[in-house]
Amino acid sequence: EAGVTQFPSHSVIEKGQTVTLRCDPISGHDNLYWYRRVMGKEIKFLLHFVKESKQDESGMPNNRFLAERTGGTYSTLKVQPAELEDSGVYFCASSQGGGRQPQHFGDGTRLSIL
Amino acid sequence: QKEVEQNSGPLSVPEGAIASLNCTYSDRGSQSFFWYRQYSGKSPELIMSIYSNGDKEDGRFTAQLNKASQYVSLLIRDSQPSDSATYLCAVILSGGYQKVTFGTGTKLQVIP
């Protein structure tokens, strides 16, 4: 069974540009989560999808971030325009069900804003 | 006060010893607790989950939970160099539904 896959693994862009991160969850997992780790800080929750619906987006930092999950399969996270403080590692995770179901993480996308 | 606190380490233990990793959390109503292991540049990997007070054992790993003290720990017996990694304590806070709140992680070094 394939794990959670994220693309790209690294992205370097200039301030003001747009970047789109992609996450493919484990097949059959309705729950998809985005997290972010800024250097030196803990991993922080961004948002949670159940199928194509946003269940909780309380962690999204501002309206420069847009997450979508059309069709309830893969998800994208777009940052537009990117700012220096957006640099970090963006993780995606998925789980089969709700509640105590374990969340399985991808390897992350390392985003660097110059 | 951080919601989930861990000593960042590094914690160095000799091969074969017991490694003890500790975590405290601020929300007394929290019900779900996890330990993730993360190798450099890799994804966090779930190694233990615990929901009730007491100990839970899985192979060389034992998770311990004390809700009254708001404390969760991870013991690794017979530590191996391959256990060297960062260990992340994670908690679903009350009202957090499935939102996992992480500590900053403790870096463990097992010395051969």
XYZ file of N, CA and C in Angstrom:
678
model
N 0.864 -1.203 0.000
C 0.000 0.000 0.000
C 0.887 1.236 0.000
N 0.621 2.141 -0.948
C 1.408 3.363 -1.010
C 1.044 4.253 0.169
N 2.065 4.983 0.677
C 1.824 5.903 1.776
C 1.344 7.237 1.258
N 1.355 8.212 2.133
C 1.007 9.575 1.750
C 2.157 10.148 0.925
N 1.854 10.654 -0.232
C 2.903 11.214 -1.076
C 2.678 12.705 -1.263
N 3.769 13.436 -1.263
C 3.718 14.878 -1.412
C 4.653 15.307 -2.529
N 4.239 16.335 -3.235
C 5.015 16.853 -4.354
C 4.902 18.370 -4.381
N 5.992 19.108 -4.629
C 7.358 18.586 -4.742
C 7.966 18.322 -3.374
N 9.137 17.727 -3.340
C 9.811 17.526 -2.062
C 10.485 18.819 -1.602
N 10.941 19.604 -2.557
C 11.538 20.902 -2.255
C 11.018 21.930 -3.260
N 10.867 23.175 -2.779
C 10.494 24.260 -3.676
C 11.171 25.533 -3.180
N 11.835 26.198 -4.108
C 12.474 27.480 -3.787
C 11.878 28.528 -4.714
N 11.252 29.530 -4.141
C 10.638 30.578 -4.950
C 10.972 31.934 -4.340
N 10.705 32.957 -5.112
C 10.949 34.310 -4.623
C 9.694 34.878 -3.973
N 9.918 35.771 -3.053
C 8.811 36.461 -2.403
C 7.890 37.065 -3.462
N 6.592 36.880 -3.253
C 5.609 37.421 -4.181
C 5.130 36.432 -5.223
N 5.889 35.332 -5.382
C 5.461 34.328 -6.349
C 4.407 33.410 -5.738
N 3.893 32.540 -6.584
C 2.855 31.588 -6.179
C 3.442 30.186 -6.190
N 3.049 29.390 -5.212
C 3.492 27.994 -5.173
C 2.293 27.128 -4.814
N 2.243 25.963 -5.428
C 1.169 25.005 -5.144
C 1.790 23.686 -4.721
N 1.382 23.228 -3.564
C 1.856 21.955 -3.025
C 0.745 20.924 -3.226
N 1.156 19.694 -3.461
C 0.162 18.643 -3.680
C 0.363 17.513 -2.688
N -0.753 16.912 -2.300
C -0.731 15.771 -1.381
C -1.674 14.703 -1.914
N -1.155 13.483 -2.033
C -1.982 12.328 -2.355
C -2.083 11.459 -1.110
N -3.274 11.348 -0.524
C -3.404 10.560 0.709
C -3.367 9.066 0.403
N -3.331 8.284 1.442
C -3.454 6.837 1.277
C -4.835 6.545 0.700
N -4.871 5.644 -0.255
C -6.132 5.322 -0.927
C -7.184 4.885 0.082
N -8.372 5.494 -0.046
C -9.465 5.122 0.848
C -9.561 5.966 2.102
N -8.570 6.826 2.337
C -8.592 7.687 3.519
C -9.408 8.947 3.218
N -10.510 9.083 3.958
C -11.374 10.230 3.749
C -10.835 11.493 4.421
N -10.037 11.293 5.459
C -9.552 12.431 6.241
C -8.158 12.840 5.771
N -7.988 14.113 5.498
C -6.708 14.636 5.029
C -6.396 15.905 5.808
N -5.160 16.003 6.222
C -4.733 17.120 7.072
C -3.491 17.783 6.475
N -3.397 19.068 6.677
C -2.169 19.805 6.361
C -1.605 20.362 7.671
N -0.284 20.239 7.787
C 0.459 20.780 8.920
C 1.665 21.548 8.376
N 2.257 22.372 9.221
C 3.447 23.125 8.818
C 4.421 23.186 9.980
N 5.721 23.067 9.650
C 6.758 23.250 10.658
C 7.678 24.365 10.191
N 7.658 25.445 10.941
C 8.580 26.545 10.707
C 9.843 26.242 11.494
N 10.997 26.640 10.975
C 12.274 26.280 11.588
C 12.315 26.605 13.070
N 12.688 25.599 13.842
C 12.836 25.785 15.276
C 11.546 25.700 16.066
N 10.449 25.547 15.367
C 9.158 25.496 16.051
C 8.535 24.106 15.911
N 7.430 23.918 16.618
C 6.746 22.628 16.541
C 5.900 22.549 15.276
N 5.523 21.327 14.908
C 4.607 21.110 13.794
C 3.240 21.655 14.193
N 2.663 22.479 13.323
C 1.376 23.101 13.656
C 0.313 22.749 12.625
N -0.854 22.492 13.115
C -2.016 22.147 12.299
C -2.434 23.336 11.438
N -2.783 23.044 10.187
C -3.330 24.071 9.304
C -4.817 23.831 9.054
N -5.137 22.665 8.481
C -6.548 22.381 8.258
C -6.800 20.902 8.044
N -8.083 20.546 8.045
C -8.538 19.165 7.989
C -9.698 19.058 7.002
N -9.561 18.133 6.058
C -10.640 17.820 5.126
C -11.273 16.484 5.519
N -12.583 16.398 5.390
C -13.249 15.120 5.350
C -13.847 15.018 3.941
N -13.326 14.090 3.195
C -13.619 14.013 1.751
C -13.305 15.376 1.148
N -14.255 16.001 0.477
C -13.937 17.273 -0.169
C -14.274 18.484 0.696
N -14.818 18.249 1.893
C -15.270 19.351 2.742
C -14.222 19.723 3.791
N -14.083 21.018 4.021
C -13.188 21.501 5.074
C -13.878 21.336 6.421
N -13.315 20.466 7.251
C -13.871 20.209 8.576
C -13.407 21.253 9.578
N -12.146 21.647 9.446
C -11.538 22.579 10.400
C -10.404 23.290 9.680
N -10.505 24.590 9.546
C -9.417 25.349 8.921
C -8.911 26.420 9.881
N -9.007 26.141 11.157
C -8.657 27.115 12.176
C -7.164 27.451 12.201
N -6.327 26.581 11.620
C -4.895 26.828 11.661
C -4.340 27.575 10.457
N -5.182 27.852 9.495
C -4.703 28.560 8.297
C -4.271 29.967 8.706
N -3.038 30.362 8.358
C -2.496 31.621 8.890
C -3.168 32.880 8.353
N -3.548 32.877 7.097
C -4.170 34.063 6.511
C -4.746 33.699 5.138
N -5.329 34.680 4.475
C -6.020 34.383 3.220
C -5.076 34.250 2.033
N -3.779 34.271 2.271
C -2.850 33.960 1.180
C -2.746 32.453 0.965
N -3.306 31.693 1.863
C -3.267 30.236 1.782
C -4.642 29.720 1.351
N -4.635 28.862 0.331
C -5.878 28.288 -0.148
C -5.697 26.788 -0.328
N -6.519 26.022 0.356
C -6.452 24.571 0.247
C -7.707 24.063 -0.439
N -7.505 23.073 -1.294
C -8.628 22.468 -1.996
C -8.472 20.963 -2.025
N -9.609 20.301 -2.141
C -9.594 18.846 -2.275
C -10.791 18.458 -3.149
N -10.694 18.812 -4.386
C -11.766 18.539 -5.330
C -11.904 17.045 -5.546
N -13.130 16.552 -5.436
C -13.367 15.128 -5.657
C -13.002 14.266 -4.472
N -12.492 14.880 -3.433
C -12.197 14.127 -2.222
C -11.008 13.194 -2.324
N -10.141 13.395 -3.308
C -8.958 12.534 -3.425
C -7.728 13.323 -3.016
N -6.951 13.797 -3.982
C -5.743 14.535 -3.631
C -6.107 15.948 -3.204
N -5.168 16.608 -2.566
C -5.379 17.981 -2.103
C -4.233 18.854 -2.576
N -4.550 20.126 -2.757
C -3.519 21.109 -3.060
C -3.566 22.221 -2.029
N -2.405 22.785 -1.777
C -2.279 23.946 -0.896
C -1.516 25.007 -1.670
N -2.195 26.103 -1.955
C -1.600 27.178 -2.741
C -1.262 28.346 -1.824
N -0.093 28.895 -2.028
C 0.328 30.091 -1.297
C 0.519 31.202 -2.325
N -0.262 32.280 -2.185
C -0.246 33.347 -3.175
C -0.623 34.685 -2.549
N 0.231 35.680 -2.530
C 1.657 35.623 -2.882
C 2.473 35.119 -1.690
N 3.553 34.433 -1.963
C 4.396 33.899 -0.893
C 5.171 35.013 -0.196
N 5.288 34.893 1.122
C 6.071 35.821 1.935
C 7.205 35.046 2.607
N 8.188 35.778 3.095
C 9.370 35.140 3.692
C 8.998 34.215 4.839
N 7.992 34.625 5.639
C 7.633 33.838 6.825
C 6.889 32.553 6.490
N 6.601 32.346 5.216
C 5.931 31.109 4.808
C 6.923 29.953 4.656
N 8.201 30.236 4.737
C 9.210 29.183 4.614
C 9.032 28.148 5.728
N 9.218 26.898 5.374
C 9.101 25.832 6.359
C 8.857 24.513 5.649
N 8.524 23.510 6.424
C 8.193 22.204 5.868
C 6.689 22.001 6.025
N 6.041 21.699 4.927
C 4.593 21.486 4.908
C 4.327 19.988 4.831
N 3.649 19.482 5.851
C 3.332 18.062 5.914
C 1.856 17.843 5.610
N 1.611 16.732 4.975
C 0.248 16.273 4.757
C 0.101 14.937 5.493
N -1.067 14.694 6.021
C -1.340 13.426 6.694
C -2.730 12.960 6.305
N -2.969 11.673 6.433
C -4.317 11.171 6.171
C -4.664 10.095 7.180
N -5.963 9.918 7.387
C -6.436 8.857 8.261
C -7.698 8.272 7.672
N -7.946 7.000 8.035
C -9.070 6.293 7.442
C -10.398 6.800 7.990
N -10.443 7.007 9.282
C -11.679 7.455 9.899
C -11.408 8.606 10.827
N -12.403 8.888 11.645
C -12.244 9.985 12.573
C -11.814 9.505 13.939
N -12.002 10.389 14.904
C -11.705 10.032 16.285
C -10.258 9.671 16.497
N -10.026 8.445 16.975
C -8.683 8.032 17.367
C -7.896 7.369 16.252
N -8.396 7.390 15.049
C -7.664 6.778 13.941
C -6.312 7.465 13.765
N -5.239 6.686 13.653
C -3.910 7.303 13.535
C -3.764 8.064 12.224
N -3.029 9.138 12.296
C -2.734 9.944 11.118
C -1.370 9.532 10.571
N -1.337 9.254 9.272
C -0.113 8.839 8.591
C 0.412 10.015 7.786
N 1.665 10.324 7.991
C 2.262 11.528 7.407
C 3.060 11.228 6.150
N 3.090 12.224 5.264
C 4.011 12.206 4.146
C 5.355 12.782 4.561
N 6.308 12.742 3.629
C 7.659 13.221 3.924
C 7.764 14.742 3.937
N 6.723 15.419 3.482
C 6.720 16.876 3.547
C 7.277 17.538 2.304
N 6.913 18.803 2.142
C 7.500 19.668 1.114
C 8.265 20.766 1.836
N 9.557 20.862 1.525
C 10.368 21.924 2.126
C 10.263 23.148 1.236
N 9.661 24.205 1.751
C 9.415 25.432 0.982
C 10.347 26.539 1.471
N 11.092 27.096 0.545
C 11.998 28.192 0.874
C 11.607 29.413 0.066
N 11.370 30.510 0.757
C 11.005 31.767 0.109
C 12.208 32.706 0.201
N 12.669 33.179 -0.949
C 13.860 34.045 -0.974
C 13.474 35.515 -1.104
N 2.497 29.526 28.412
C 2.790 28.096 28.529
C 2.387 27.389 27.240
N 3.289 26.554 26.740
C 2.976 25.806 25.531
C 1.977 24.718 25.855
N 1.172 24.364 24.863
C 0.151 23.352 25.066
C 0.761 21.965 25.259
N 1.839 21.674 24.569
C 2.556 20.410 24.704
C 4.035 20.739 24.835
N 4.641 20.290 25.908
C 6.047 20.650 26.168
C 6.932 19.419 26.265
N 8.069 19.522 25.610
C 9.088 18.478 25.650
C 10.445 19.140 25.807
N 11.369 18.427 26.435
C 12.755 18.854 26.475
C 13.358 18.572 25.093
N 13.986 19.578 24.513
C 14.480 19.413 23.138
C 15.701 18.504 23.046
N 16.375 18.286 24.176
C 17.560 17.432 24.172
C 18.770 18.132 23.581
N 19.766 17.383 23.083
C 19.656 15.952 22.835
C 19.788 15.117 24.099
N 19.085 13.977 24.080
C 19.187 12.987 25.126
C 20.115 11.892 24.616
N 21.223 11.696 25.301
C 22.192 10.690 24.876
C 22.157 9.505 25.827
N 22.003 8.318 25.269
C 22.016 7.100 26.079
C 22.926 6.081 25.400
N 23.578 5.232 26.165
C 24.406 4.189 25.552
C 23.541 3.076 24.987
N 24.066 2.413 23.984
C 23.368 1.277 23.366
C 23.030 0.245 24.435
N 21.783 -0.246 24.384
C 21.336 -1.247 25.340
C 20.647 -0.680 26.574
N 20.762 0.620 26.782
C 20.150 1.262 27.953
C 18.688 1.585 27.684
N 18.005 2.043 28.716
C 16.622 2.499 28.582
C 16.619 4.005 28.336
N 15.937 4.414 27.284
C 15.761 5.843 27.013
C 14.388 6.256 27.533
N 14.347 7.351 28.253
C 13.097 7.841 28.828
C 12.804 9.237 28.288
N 11.703 9.351 27.585
C 11.313 10.618 26.962
C 10.042 11.118 27.629
N 10.013 12.388 27.950
C 8.911 12.924 28.734
C 8.183 14.053 28.025
N 6.930 14.221 28.401
C 6.083 15.228 27.764
C 5.012 15.652 28.758
N 4.743 16.954 28.838
C 3.625 17.444 29.639
C 2.693 18.234 28.730
N 1.431 18.284 29.121
C 0.449 18.998 28.316
C -0.418 19.849 29.237
N -0.971 20.900 28.683
C -1.640 21.886 29.525
C -3.146 21.654 29.658
N -3.748 20.979 28.672
C -5.197 20.838 28.655
C -5.620 19.588 29.428
N -6.222 19.768 30.575
C -6.586 18.639 31.425
C -7.633 17.738 30.767
N -8.394 18.279 29.820
C -9.436 17.490 29.168
C -8.964 16.651 27.988
N -7.688 16.687 27.684
C -7.154 15.923 26.549
C -7.351 14.436 26.763
N -7.650 13.724 25.664
C -7.985 12.299 25.777
C -7.104 11.389 24.932
N -6.437 11.937 23.930
C -5.682 11.096 22.997
C -4.246 11.586 22.920
N -3.318 10.616 23.011
C -1.905 10.959 23.112
C -1.107 10.034 22.200
N -0.118 10.617 21.533
C 0.641 9.862 20.543
C 2.127 10.166 20.669
N 2.923 9.193 20.294
C 4.356 9.404 20.106
C 4.695 9.105 18.656
N 5.355 10.061 18.025
C 5.843 9.902 16.660
C 7.372 9.909 16.682
N 7.960 9.157 15.791
C 9.406 9.168 15.599
C 9.682 9.804 14.242
N 10.648 10.696 14.193
C 10.971 11.368 12.943
C 12.471 11.343 12.707
N 12.871 10.679 11.643
C 14.256 10.738 11.196
C 14.426 11.999 10.346
N 15.634 12.495 10.324
C 15.908 13.751 9.633
C 15.447 13.706 8.177
N 14.626 14.657 7.785
C 14.157 14.750 6.406
C 13.059 13.775 6.042
N 12.580 13.057 7.027
C 11.536 12.056 6.765
C 10.235 12.426 7.466
N 9.216 11.644 7.203
C 7.912 11.911 7.779
C 7.851 11.445 9.225
N 7.037 12.110 10.045
C 6.778 11.589 11.383
C 6.070 10.237 11.274
N 6.546 9.274 12.029
C 6.013 7.919 11.987
C 5.387 7.602 13.333
N 4.113 7.234 13.337
C 3.438 6.927 14.593
C 3.989 5.624 15.168
N 4.452 5.676 16.431
C 4.955 4.460 17.053
C 4.102 4.023 18.241
N 3.414 4.928 18.880
C 2.574 4.553 20.012
C 1.395 5.511 20.125
N 0.269 4.968 20.551
C -0.869 5.794 20.923
C -1.368 5.288 22.269
N -1.874 6.194 23.091
C -2.366 5.804 24.413
C -3.511 6.719 24.788
N -4.536 6.132 25.419
C -5.740 6.890 25.696
C -6.169 6.798 27.156
N -5.670 5.766 27.872
C -6.074 5.540 29.264
C -4.872 5.638 30.181
N -5.122 6.002 31.415
C -4.049 6.052 32.403
C -3.352 4.703 32.520
N -2.051 4.756 32.724
C -1.301 3.528 32.914
C -0.261 3.339 31.840
N 0.148 2.104 31.671
C 1.198 1.754 30.720
C 0.629 0.992 29.540
N 1.249 1.207 28.398
C 0.926 0.434 27.203
C 2.239 0.022 26.558
N 2.380 -1.280 26.356
C 3.651 -1.804 25.853
C 3.487 -2.333 24.438
N 4.503 -2.092 23.621
C 4.541 -2.638 22.262
C 5.996 -2.897 21.921
N 6.395 -4.134 22.032
C 7.789 -4.473 21.757
C 8.722 -3.794 22.751
N 9.694 -3.054 22.240
C 10.643 -2.379 23.131
C 10.115 -1.036 23.634
N 8.941 -0.648 23.172
C 8.380 0.649 23.534
C 7.288 0.505 24.599
N 7.304 1.403 25.574
C 6.243 1.506 26.566
C 5.832 2.961 26.686
N 4.550 3.217 26.489
C 4.022 4.558 26.720
C 3.348 4.564 28.090
N 3.523 5.668 28.797
C 2.930 5.807 30.120
C 2.129 7.100 30.145
N 0.918 7.024 30.692
C 0.053 8.194 30.757
C -0.425 8.412 32.182
N -0.317 9.644 32.645
C -0.838 10.032 33.956
C -1.639 11.310 33.748
N -2.937 11.159 33.637
C -3.786 12.318 33.335
C -3.861 13.285 34.511
N -3.779 12.771 35.711
C -3.836 13.660 36.887
C -2.643 14.613 36.898
N -1.497 14.129 36.492
C -0.291 14.950 36.438
C -0.081 15.580 35.071
N -0.944 15.249 34.107
C -0.858 15.777 32.731
C 0.519 15.496 32.160
N 0.844 14.221 32.177
C 2.191 13.765 31.855
C 2.097 12.494 31.033
N 2.866 12.458 29.951
C 2.945 11.237 29.145
C 4.417 10.990 28.826
N 4.811 9.737 28.877
C 6.211 9.424 28.635
C 6.342 8.244 27.683
N 7.526 8.092 27.144
C 7.855 6.971 26.264
C 9.167 6.379 26.743
N 9.140 5.074 27.032
C 10.354 4.358 27.392
C 10.759 3.461 26.227
N 12.037 3.496 25.912
C 12.570 2.618 24.878
C 13.602 1.717 25.549
N 13.281 0.424 25.609
C 14.207 -0.530 26.230
C 15.223 -1.009 25.212
N 16.388 -1.436 25.714
C 17.443 -1.974 24.845
C 17.656 -1.041 23.645
N 17.936 0.207 23.926
C 18.075 1.221 22.873
C 19.135 0.816 21.853
N 18.823 1.051 20.588
C 19.718 0.730 19.484
C 20.107 2.020 18.754
N 21.276 2.027 18.113
C 21.650 3.223 17.338
C 20.577 3.634 16.326
N 19.827 2.659 15.812
C 18.771 2.964 14.850
C 17.589 3.703 15.480
N 17.552 3.745 16.811
C 16.503 4.503 17.499
C 16.831 5.991 17.542
N 18.042 6.363 17.145
C 18.439 7.774 17.147
C 17.544 8.536 16.170
N 16.798 9.484 16.692
C 15.810 10.224 15.909
C 15.229 11.301 16.818
N 14.324 12.073 16.277
C 13.565 13.022 17.093
C 12.211 12.400 17.409
N 11.835 12.443 18.671
C 10.571 11.858 19.124
C 9.601 12.980 19.464
N 8.470 12.930 18.789
C 7.467 13.979 18.917
C 6.307 13.492 19.765
N 6.001 14.256 20.800
C 4.815 14.005 21.604
C 3.666 14.769 20.958
N 2.516 14.131 20.836
C 1.384 14.772 20.166
C 0.103 14.481 20.937
N -0.749 15.467 21.011
C -1.965 15.386 21.822
C -3.141 15.942 21.030
N -4.283 15.277 21.156
C -5.516 15.885 20.657
C -6.159 16.552 21.862
N -6.155 17.884 21.853
C -6.694 18.645 22.972
C -8.212 18.541 23.007
N -8.802 18.788 24.145
C -10.261 18.735 24.252
C -10.860 19.765 23.306
N -11.860 19.368 22.572
C -12.467 20.237 21.580
C -11.679 20.313 20.290
N -10.563 19.577 20.238
C -9.723 19.652 19.057
C -10.123 18.697 17.960
N -11.137 17.870 18.226
C -11.639 16.874 17.271
C -10.482 16.004 16.796
N -9.974 16.202 15.609
C -8.844 15.390 15.171
C -7.593 16.234 14.952
N -7.577 17.442 15.473
C -6.433 18.328 15.292
C -5.348 17.931 16.285
N -4.230 17.471 15.768
C -3.130 17.030 16.621
C -2.237 18.219 16.945
N -1.931 18.393 18.226
C -1.013 19.427 18.671
C 0.298 18.765 19.068
N 1.377 19.218 18.480
C 2.680 18.598 18.673
C 3.543 19.392 19.648
N 4.429 18.674 20.346
C 5.535 19.306 21.031
C 6.661 19.547 20.033
N 7.715 20.210 20.473
C 8.823 20.521 19.574
C 9.718 19.312 19.329
N 9.555 18.252 20.115
C 10.329 17.039 19.900
C 11.574 16.968 20.757
N 11.960 15.739 21.090
C 13.201 15.471 21.821
C 14.115 14.669 20.906
N 15.328 15.171 20.719
C 16.292 14.451 19.894
C 17.001 13.405 20.754
N 16.930 12.163 20.319
C 17.560 11.047 21.026
C 18.785 10.577 20.256
N 19.885 10.444 20.974
C 21.101 9.882 20.388
C 21.477 8.636 21.173
N 21.554 7.514 20.470
C 21.970 6.265 21.100
C 23.410 6.014 20.688
N 24.286 5.985 21.676
C 25.725 5.889 21.416
C 26.154 4.425 21.386
N 26.760 3.970 20.275
C 27.175 2.555 20.202
C 28.266 2.248 21.206
